[in-house]
Short mmCIF file of C-alpha atoms in Angstrom, two decimals:
data_model
loop_
_atom_site.label_atom_id
_atom_site.label_comp_id
_atom_site.label_asym_id
_atom_site.label_seq_id
_atom_site.Cartn_x
_atom_site.Cartn_y
_atom_site.Cartn_z
CA UNK R 1 5.85 -24.54 -57.68
CA UNK R 2 5.90 -26.46 -60.95
CA UNK R 3 7.87 -24.72 -63.71
CA UNK R 4 7.86 -21.36 -61.92
CA UNK R 5 7.52 -18.15 -63.88
CA UNK R 6 11.28 -18.44 -64.18
CA UNK R 7 10.83 -20.73 -67.15
CA UNK R 8 8.61 -18.18 -68.90
CA UNK R 9 11.47 -15.65 -68.76
CA UNK R 10 13.34 -17.79 -71.29
CA UNK R 11 11.87 -15.52 -73.95
CA UNK R 12 14.56 -13.06 -72.83
CA UNK R 13 17.04 -15.31 -74.63
CA UNK R 14 15.91 -13.62 -77.83
CA UNK R 15 17.41 -10.39 -76.54
CA UNK R 16 20.85 -11.89 -75.94
CA UNK R 17 23.13 -11.02 -78.83
CA UNK R 18 26.67 -12.45 -79.02
CA UNK R 19 29.32 -9.80 -78.54
CA UNK R 20 31.47 -9.65 -81.62
CA UNK R 21 33.75 -6.79 -80.60
CA UNK R 22 36.96 -8.00 -79.00
CA UNK R 23 38.55 -6.94 -75.75
CA UNK R 24 42.28 -6.15 -76.06
CA UNK R 25 44.81 -7.70 -73.68
CA UNK R 26 48.18 -5.90 -73.74
CA UNK R 27 51.03 -8.10 -72.53
CA UNK R 28 54.25 -6.82 -70.99
CA UNK R 29 56.21 -8.37 -73.87
CA UNK R 30 54.45 -6.02 -76.30
CA UNK R 31 51.94 -8.52 -77.72
CA UNK R 32 48.25 -7.68 -78.02
CA UNK R 33 45.56 -10.37 -77.74
CA UNK R 34 42.02 -9.83 -78.97
CA UNK R 35 39.17 -11.92 -77.51
CA UNK R 36 35.41 -11.61 -77.11
CA UNK R 37 35.33 -13.46 -73.77
CA UNK R 38 37.63 -13.24 -70.78
CA UNK R 39 37.47 -13.99 -67.08
CA UNK R 40 39.94 -13.22 -64.32
CA UNK R 41 40.71 -15.43 -61.34
CA UNK R 42 42.99 -14.54 -58.43
CA UNK R 43 46.23 -14.93 -60.34
CA UNK R 44 45.30 -15.95 -63.90
CA UNK R 45 43.43 -14.55 -66.87
CA UNK R 46 41.41 -16.93 -69.07
CA UNK R 47 40.33 -15.88 -72.57
CA UNK R 48 38.74 -17.48 -75.63
CA UNK R 49 40.80 -17.78 -78.81
CA UNK R 50 41.13 -20.26 -81.69
CA UNK R 51 37.98 -22.08 -80.57
CA UNK R 52 39.24 -22.85 -77.05
CA UNK R 53 40.24 -21.37 -73.70
CA UNK R 54 43.75 -20.11 -72.93
CA UNK R 55 44.95 -19.18 -69.45
CA UNK R 56 47.90 -16.90 -68.67
CA UNK R 57 49.30 -15.41 -65.44
CA UNK R 58 47.92 -11.97 -64.55
CA UNK R 59 51.52 -10.91 -63.91
CA UNK R 60 52.19 -11.04 -67.67
CA UNK R 61 49.44 -8.50 -68.42
CA UNK R 62 50.26 -4.81 -68.85
CA UNK R 63 46.67 -3.62 -69.25
CA UNK R 64 43.25 -4.62 -70.59
CA UNK R 65 41.02 -2.46 -72.77
CA UNK R 66 37.45 -3.72 -72.79
CA UNK R 67 35.26 -3.39 -75.84
CA UNK R 68 32.97 -0.81 -74.25
CA UNK R 69 35.98 1.33 -73.25
CA UNK R 70 37.13 1.96 -76.83
CA UNK R 71 36.60 5.37 -78.31
CA UNK R 72 35.16 3.99 -81.53
CA UNK R 73 31.45 3.18 -81.44
CA UNK R 74 30.69 -0.54 -81.74
CA UNK R 75 27.66 -2.79 -81.21
CA UNK R 76 29.06 -3.62 -77.76
CA UNK R 77 29.14 0.03 -76.68
CA UNK R 78 26.17 1.68 -74.99
CA UNK R 79 25.60 5.41 -74.68
CA UNK R 80 26.79 6.57 -71.25
CA UNK R 81 23.86 7.57 -69.02
CA UNK R 82 22.92 11.25 -69.11
CA UNK R 83 25.82 12.01 -71.39
CA UNK R 84 28.43 10.93 -68.85
CA UNK R 85 31.58 10.18 -70.84
CA UNK R 86 33.90 7.25 -70.19
CA UNK R 87 35.96 7.90 -67.06
CA UNK R 88 33.62 10.62 -65.80
CA UNK R 89 31.96 10.70 -62.38
CA UNK R 90 28.78 8.60 -62.55
CA UNK R 91 28.19 9.17 -58.83
CA UNK R 92 27.92 12.92 -59.34
CA UNK R 93 25.58 12.45 -62.30
CA UNK R 94 23.25 10.18 -60.33
CA UNK R 95 23.28 12.46 -57.31
CA UNK R 96 22.45 15.44 -59.49
CA UNK R 97 19.57 13.60 -61.15
CA UNK R 98 18.09 11.78 -58.15
CA UNK R 99 19.01 14.15 -55.26
CA UNK R 100 19.19 11.58 -52.44
CA UNK R 101 17.75 12.55 -49.06
CA UNK R 102 19.40 10.60 -46.30
CA UNK R 103 21.74 7.61 -46.07
CA UNK R 104 19.36 4.98 -47.50
CA UNK R 105 18.57 7.00 -50.63
CA UNK R 106 22.31 7.66 -50.96
CA UNK R 107 23.00 3.92 -50.70
CA UNK R 108 20.30 3.32 -53.28
CA UNK R 109 22.44 5.07 -55.91
CA UNK R 110 24.93 2.19 -55.73
CA UNK R 111 22.32 -0.55 -56.22
CA UNK R 112 21.48 -1.93 -59.66
CA UNK R 113 19.44 -4.60 -61.44
CA UNK R 114 21.12 -7.34 -63.48
CA UNK R 115 19.43 -8.84 -66.54
CA UNK R 116 20.55 -12.32 -67.58
CA UNK R 117 19.61 -14.83 -70.24
CA UNK R 118 17.32 -16.51 -67.71
CA UNK R 119 15.91 -13.74 -65.56
CA UNK R 120 17.09 -10.96 -63.31
CA UNK R 121 18.64 -10.19 -59.95
CA UNK R 122 20.30 -7.40 -58.05
CA UNK R 123 23.82 -6.16 -57.31
CA UNK R 124 25.69 -3.16 -55.97
CA UNK R 125 28.88 -1.21 -56.52
CA UNK R 126 31.54 -1.95 -53.91
CA UNK R 127 34.18 0.55 -55.04
CA UNK R 128 34.44 3.75 -57.06
CA UNK R 129 35.93 1.93 -60.07
CA UNK R 130 32.72 0.08 -60.99
CA UNK R 131 33.26 -3.28 -59.26
CA UNK R 132 29.88 -4.95 -58.71
CA UNK R 133 28.97 -7.58 -56.11
CA UNK R 134 26.10 -9.99 -56.77
CA UNK R 135 25.10 -13.61 -56.16
CA UNK R 136 26.60 -16.46 -58.13
CA UNK R 137 23.14 -17.89 -58.75
CA UNK R 138 22.01 -14.61 -60.32
CA UNK R 139 24.54 -14.93 -63.15
CA UNK R 140 25.01 -18.71 -63.24
CA UNK R 141 21.70 -20.09 -61.98
CA UNK R 142 20.80 -21.81 -58.74
CA UNK R 143 21.70 -25.49 -58.43
CA UNK R 144 18.99 -26.01 -55.81
CA UNK R 145 16.37 -24.34 -58.02
CA UNK R 146 17.54 -26.40 -60.99
CA UNK R 147 17.17 -29.57 -58.92
CA UNK R 148 13.67 -28.53 -57.86
CA UNK R 149 12.67 -27.86 -61.46
CA UNK R 150 14.19 -31.15 -62.64
CA UNK R 151 12.31 -32.96 -59.86
CA UNK R 152 9.09 -31.16 -60.78
CA UNK R 153 9.54 -32.16 -64.43
CA UNK R 154 10.17 -35.79 -63.45
CA UNK R 155 7.06 -35.84 -61.26
CA UNK R 156 4.98 -34.16 -63.96
CA UNK R 157 6.11 -36.76 -66.50
CA UNK R 158 5.24 -39.57 -64.10
CA UNK R 159 1.75 -38.13 -63.74
CA UNK R 160 1.49 -37.81 -67.52
CA UNK R 161 2.43 -41.46 -67.97
CA UNK R 162 -0.23 -42.48 -65.43
CA UNK R 163 -2.76 -40.18 -67.10
CA UNK R 164 -1.96 -41.64 -70.53
CA UNK R 165 -2.33 -45.21 -69.24
CA UNK R 166 -5.72 -44.36 -67.73
CA UNK R 167 -6.85 -42.84 -71.02
CA UNK R 168 -5.73 -45.91 -72.94
CA UNK R 169 -7.67 -48.19 -70.59
CA UNK R 170 -10.71 -45.95 -70.90
CA UNK R 171 -10.48 -46.03 -74.70
CA UNK R 172 -10.56 -49.83 -74.56
CA UNK R 173 -13.71 -49.67 -72.44
CA UNK R 174 -15.31 -47.20 -74.88
CA UNK R 175 -14.47 -49.46 -77.83
CA UNK R 176 -15.92 -52.45 -75.99
CA UNK R 177 -19.11 -50.56 -75.14
CA UNK R 178 -19.40 -49.34 -78.73
CA UNK R 179 -19.05 -52.94 -79.98
CA UNK R 180 -21.79 -54.07 -77.60
CA UNK R 181 -24.12 -51.29 -78.78
CA UNK R 182 -23.46 -52.25 -82.42
CA UNK R 183 -24.14 -55.91 -81.70
CA UNK R 184 -27.35 -55.02 -79.86
CA UNK R 185 -28.50 -52.93 -82.81
CA UNK R 186 -27.73 -55.73 -85.24
CA UNK R 187 -29.65 -58.20 -83.06
CA UNK R 188 -32.63 -55.86 -82.91
CA UNK R 189 -32.63 -55.32 -86.67
CA UNK R 190 -32.41 -59.10 -87.27
CA UNK R 191 -35.30 -59.72 -84.88
CA UNK R 192 -37.40 -56.98 -86.53
CA UNK R 193 -36.82 -58.55 -89.97
CA UNK R 194 -37.64 -62.03 -88.72
CA UNK R 195 -40.80 -61.25 -86.77
CA UNK R 196 -42.00 -58.15 -88.61
CA UNK R 197 -45.49 -57.13 -87.52
CA UNK R 198 -45.67 -60.03 -85.08
CA UNK R 199 -43.25 -58.19 -82.73
CA UNK R 200 -45.16 -56.57 -79.89
CA UNK R 201 -45.27 -52.79 -80.19
CA UNK R 202 -44.25 -52.31 -76.58
CA UNK R 203 -41.23 -54.59 -77.02
CA UNK R 204 -40.17 -52.80 -80.18
CA UNK R 205 -40.43 -49.35 -78.56
CA UNK R 206 -38.52 -50.51 -75.47
CA UNK R 207 -35.65 -51.91 -77.52
CA UNK R 208 -35.42 -48.83 -79.75
CA UNK R 209 -35.40 -46.49 -76.73
CA UNK R 210 -32.70 -48.59 -75.10
CA UNK R 211 -30.55 -48.36 -78.23
CA UNK R 212 -31.06 -44.58 -78.41
CA UNK R 213 -30.12 -44.13 -74.74
CA UNK R 214 -27.04 -46.28 -75.07
CA UNK R 215 -25.94 -44.50 -78.28
CA UNK R 216 -26.43 -41.09 -76.64
CA UNK R 217 -24.44 -42.23 -73.59
CA UNK R 218 -21.68 -43.50 -75.89
CA UNK R 219 -21.50 -40.15 -77.73
CA UNK R 220 -21.30 -38.17 -74.49
CA UNK R 221 -18.72 -40.52 -73.05
CA UNK R 222 -16.53 -40.33 -76.16
CA UNK R 223 -16.89 -36.53 -76.34
CA UNK R 224 -15.77 -36.24 -72.72
CA UNK R 225 -12.89 -38.66 -73.37
CA UNK R 226 -11.73 -36.60 -76.37
CA UNK R 227 -11.80 -33.43 -74.28
CA UNK R 228 -9.62 -35.02 -71.59
CA UNK R 229 -7.36 -36.56 -74.22
CA UNK R 230 -6.79 -33.12 -75.79
CA UNK R 231 -6.08 -31.66 -72.35
CA UNK R 232 -3.52 -34.41 -71.77
CA UNK R 233 -1.80 -33.71 -75.11
CA UNK R 234 -1.67 -29.97 -74.33
CA UNK R 235 -0.15 -30.62 -70.90
CA UNK R 236 2.39 -33.02 -72.35
CA UNK R 237 3.37 -30.45 -74.98
CA UNK R 238 3.66 -27.78 -72.30
CA UNK R 239 5.94 -29.96 -70.15
CA UNK R 240 8.16 -30.81 -73.13
CA UNK R 241 8.32 -27.18 -74.25
CA UNK R 242 9.13 -25.83 -70.77
CA UNK R 243 11.78 -28.49 -70.25
CA UNK R 244 13.39 -27.52 -73.56
CA UNK R 245 13.21 -23.83 -72.60
CA UNK R 246 14.81 -24.65 -69.26
CA UNK R 247 17.73 -26.43 -70.95
CA UNK R 248 18.21 -23.60 -73.46
CA UNK R 249 18.15 -21.05 -70.65
CA UNK R 250 20.77 -22.93 -68.64
CA UNK R 251 23.08 -23.30 -71.64
CA UNK R 252 22.78 -19.59 -72.44
CA UNK R 253 23.38 -18.61 -68.81
CA UNK R 254 26.45 -20.85 -68.51
CA UNK R 255 28.12 -19.06 -71.43
CA UNK R 256 27.06 -15.51 -70.68
CA UNK R 257 29.95 -13.18 -69.84
CA UNK R 258 28.36 -9.77 -70.41
CA UNK R 259 25.26 -8.54 -68.63
CA UNK R 260 22.92 -5.59 -68.95
CA UNK R 261 22.74 -3.72 -65.66
CA UNK R 262 20.11 -1.11 -64.89
CA UNK R 263 21.33 1.78 -62.80
CA UNK R 264 19.37 3.50 -60.05
CA UNK R 265 18.02 6.08 -62.52
CA UNK R 266 16.69 3.38 -64.85
CA UNK R 267 19.35 3.57 -67.56
CA UNK R 268 21.08 0.48 -68.95
CA UNK R 269 24.80 -0.12 -69.34
CA UNK R 270 26.88 -3.22 -69.98
CA UNK R 271 29.00 -4.98 -67.33
CA UNK R 272 31.45 -7.82 -67.81
CA UNK R 273 31.82 -10.92 -65.63
CA UNK R 274 35.00 -10.84 -63.55
CA UNK R 275 34.85 -13.71 -61.10
CA UNK R 276 32.54 -16.44 -59.77
CA UNK R 277 33.17 -17.77 -56.27
CA UNK R 278 33.79 -21.47 -55.75
CA UNK R 279 32.89 -21.29 -52.05
CA UNK R 280 30.02 -18.86 -51.65
CA UNK R 281 26.98 -17.64 -53.53
CA UNK R 282 28.99 -14.66 -54.76
CA UNK R 283 30.22 -13.19 -58.04
CA UNK R 284 31.87 -10.01 -59.28
CA UNK R 285 31.01 -7.96 -62.37
CA UNK R 286 32.68 -4.78 -63.60
CA UNK R 287 31.38 -1.62 -65.20
CA UNK R 288 34.39 -0.15 -66.94
CA UNK R 289 35.07 3.45 -67.77
CA UNK R 290 33.17 5.18 -64.94
CA UNK R 291 33.74 6.43 -61.44
CA UNK R 292 30.74 4.96 -59.69
CA UNK R 293 28.86 5.43 -56.44
CA UNK R 294 29.63 2.62 -54.00
CA UNK R 295 28.67 1.29 -50.60
CA UNK R 296 31.02 1.62 -47.69
CA UNK R 297 31.57 -1.55 -45.70
CA UNK R 298 30.22 -1.67 -42.15
CA UNK R 299 32.54 -2.68 -39.35
CA UNK R 300 31.66 -6.33 -38.67
CA UNK R 301 32.35 -5.85 -34.96
CA UNK R 302 29.55 -3.30 -34.79
CA UNK R 303 26.86 -5.70 -36.06
CA UNK R 304 24.45 -6.47 -33.21
CA UNK R 305 21.15 -8.26 -32.70
CA UNK R 306 18.14 -6.01 -33.07
CA UNK R 307 20.06 -3.52 -35.22
CA UNK R 308 17.89 -1.94 -37.89
CA UNK R 309 18.81 -2.91 -41.45
CA UNK R 310 17.40 -2.36 -44.95
CA UNK R 311 17.36 -4.76 -47.93
CA UNK R 312 17.64 -2.98 -51.29
CA UNK R 313 17.06 -4.75 -54.60
CA UNK R 314 14.82 -5.26 -57.60
CA UNK R 315 12.13 -7.83 -56.75
CA UNK R 316 10.06 -8.81 -59.78
CA UNK R 317 11.95 -6.16 -61.81
CA UNK R 318 10.68 -3.39 -59.50
CA UNK R 319 14.02 -1.63 -59.39
CA UNK R 320 15.52 -0.39 -56.15
CA UNK R 321 12.80 -1.38 -53.72
CA UNK R 322 13.56 -1.16 -50.01
CA UNK R 323 12.34 -3.33 -47.14
CA UNK R 324 13.29 -2.87 -43.50
CA UNK R 325 13.82 -5.15 -40.52
CA UNK R 326 16.35 -5.99 -37.87
CA UNK R 327 19.31 -8.31 -37.55
CA UNK R 328 17.80 -11.44 -36.00
CA UNK R 329 21.04 -13.36 -35.61
CA UNK R 330 24.47 -13.97 -37.07
CA UNK R 331 24.82 -17.61 -38.07
CA UNK R 332 28.34 -18.40 -39.23
CA UNK R 333 28.80 -16.76 -42.61
CA UNK R 334 25.24 -15.42 -42.73
CA UNK R 335 23.37 -12.50 -41.26
CA UNK R 336 19.79 -13.50 -40.47
CA UNK R 337 17.28 -10.68 -40.87
CA UNK R 338 13.57 -10.01 -40.60
CA UNK R 339 13.78 -7.67 -43.61
CA UNK R 340 11.76 -9.14 -46.48
CA UNK R 341 13.93 -10.60 -49.25
CA UNK R 342 11.81 -11.24 -52.33
CA UNK R 343 12.69 -12.98 -55.62
CA UNK R 344 14.91 -10.53 -57.47
CA UNK R 345 16.40 -9.13 -54.25
CA UNK R 346 19.18 -11.70 -54.51
CA UNK R 347 22.57 -10.04 -54.90
CA UNK R 348 21.40 -6.72 -53.46
CA UNK R 349 22.86 -5.22 -50.28
CA UNK R 350 21.71 -5.42 -46.69
CA UNK R 351 22.62 -2.02 -45.26
CA UNK R 352 22.56 -0.33 -41.87
CA UNK R 353 20.63 2.85 -41.09
CA UNK R 354 23.70 4.90 -42.03
CA UNK R 355 23.86 3.23 -45.46
CA UNK R 356 26.82 0.89 -44.90
CA UNK R 357 26.67 -2.64 -46.26
CA UNK R 358 26.73 -5.59 -43.86
CA UNK R 359 25.79 -8.38 -46.24
CA UNK R 360 24.77 -9.62 -49.68
CA UNK R 361 21.13 -10.74 -49.78
CA UNK R 362 21.08 -14.31 -50.96
CA UNK R 363 18.04 -16.33 -49.97
CA UNK R 364 14.78 -16.60 -48.09
CA UNK R 365 13.83 -19.78 -46.27
CA UNK R 366 10.11 -20.50 -46.12
CA UNK R 367 8.81 -22.74 -43.34
CA UNK R 368 5.37 -23.96 -42.38
CA UNK R 369 5.39 -22.00 -39.14
CA UNK R 370 6.97 -18.71 -40.16
CA UNK R 371 6.35 -16.08 -42.81
CA UNK R 372 9.95 -16.25 -44.00
CA UNK R 373 13.52 -15.90 -42.84
CA UNK R 374 15.94 -13.78 -44.86
CA UNK R 375 19.69 -14.32 -45.05
CA UNK R 376 22.61 -12.30 -46.34
CA UNK R 377 26.24 -13.40 -46.76
CA UNK R 378 28.42 -11.31 -44.47
CA UNK R 379 30.22 -8.65 -46.49
CA UNK R 380 33.60 -9.60 -45.04
CA UNK R 381 33.24 -12.93 -46.86
CA UNK R 382 33.29 -10.99 -50.12
CA UNK R 383 36.60 -9.39 -49.15
CA UNK R 384 38.05 -12.73 -48.06
CA UNK R 385 36.88 -14.64 -51.13
CA UNK R 386 38.14 -12.08 -53.67
CA UNK R 387 41.35 -10.80 -52.04
CA UNK R 388 42.97 -9.74 -55.32
CA UNK R 389 40.22 -7.18 -55.89
CA UNK R 390 40.26 -5.66 -52.43
CA UNK R 391 43.83 -5.99 -51.16
CA UNK R 392 44.82 -2.62 -52.62
CA UNK R 393 41.40 -1.06 -53.05
CA UNK R 394 39.68 -2.22 -49.84
CA UNK R 395 36.43 -0.99 -51.25
CA UNK R 396 37.76 2.45 -50.31
#
């Protein structure tokens, strides 16, 4: 799929506005640091200041107040959904508005869409304090997809070079044919002047008709050549433009630390990037200031083949869509499922019939023989990869 619709979503870059309001880091020594970008690892906190990155131990931090937690209204602050104030129970507000019927609709309250500088994906709350699980490729881009796009661009440019060379050779042939027609016309005119009325009428008519036919053929040939030449130039411009858009999108995505997330009821709030996994296709975001609905974690020992599961996500920006299937197999760190996982489902949860999460939807392998095979990263990998965030909370 050359330059997938992904590249067209680069227009969303226009909606990304740099956050100017600073987060406040309160240190135990009494100092206060203001920064517009921070990210926490297991034991260190990295923030931007003085044009560079500074890293300090988490143990030195007393507390952090994020820009959207401050009581004053700033460009970085969004209105809480349905009038829910900072620190209030978002779970109760969503339940009151959406009135879930059954475990899957209840689980749906914890699922959200994530809008990035390059597109969108899914995620879900994993604890009541607003911690969000998603895929790394949702918020940082997919290396494999980038490689495919780069390969597609390279192949497209090779075809454009070949196309251009063919057009150049054809133009030479057109010029040669045009020269021959001109020479034939000059020869005919010279003969007509020399012989005048002595030239046989039949010969004169034959030569004139031949010149007309050849001139008409030349005009049609050149018109067709110009049409194909213009098509070539349009395609070349399109490739160059999409490649530039792709590069801009990747640069914007690499620096994005705040993301618009759409809740189950369709309202938008702002979440901050907390952590990106080095090992798995996983990342954590955080919605501060709310008590949120969340998914309970299924007991990994209870996962069995043939067990019914549901994939919840936002394929093609169709928020909180549900597909069903069974667990086909458990392959190392992945749960294989027959539940359909569409583009945009990435980062959403794979849940059991009682609404407990067993995995993080992450990819769909397409083969020539099968419709598609869906995979989810086992949820216990999330706990193992981000121990600092779950050691005390345990997703409660």
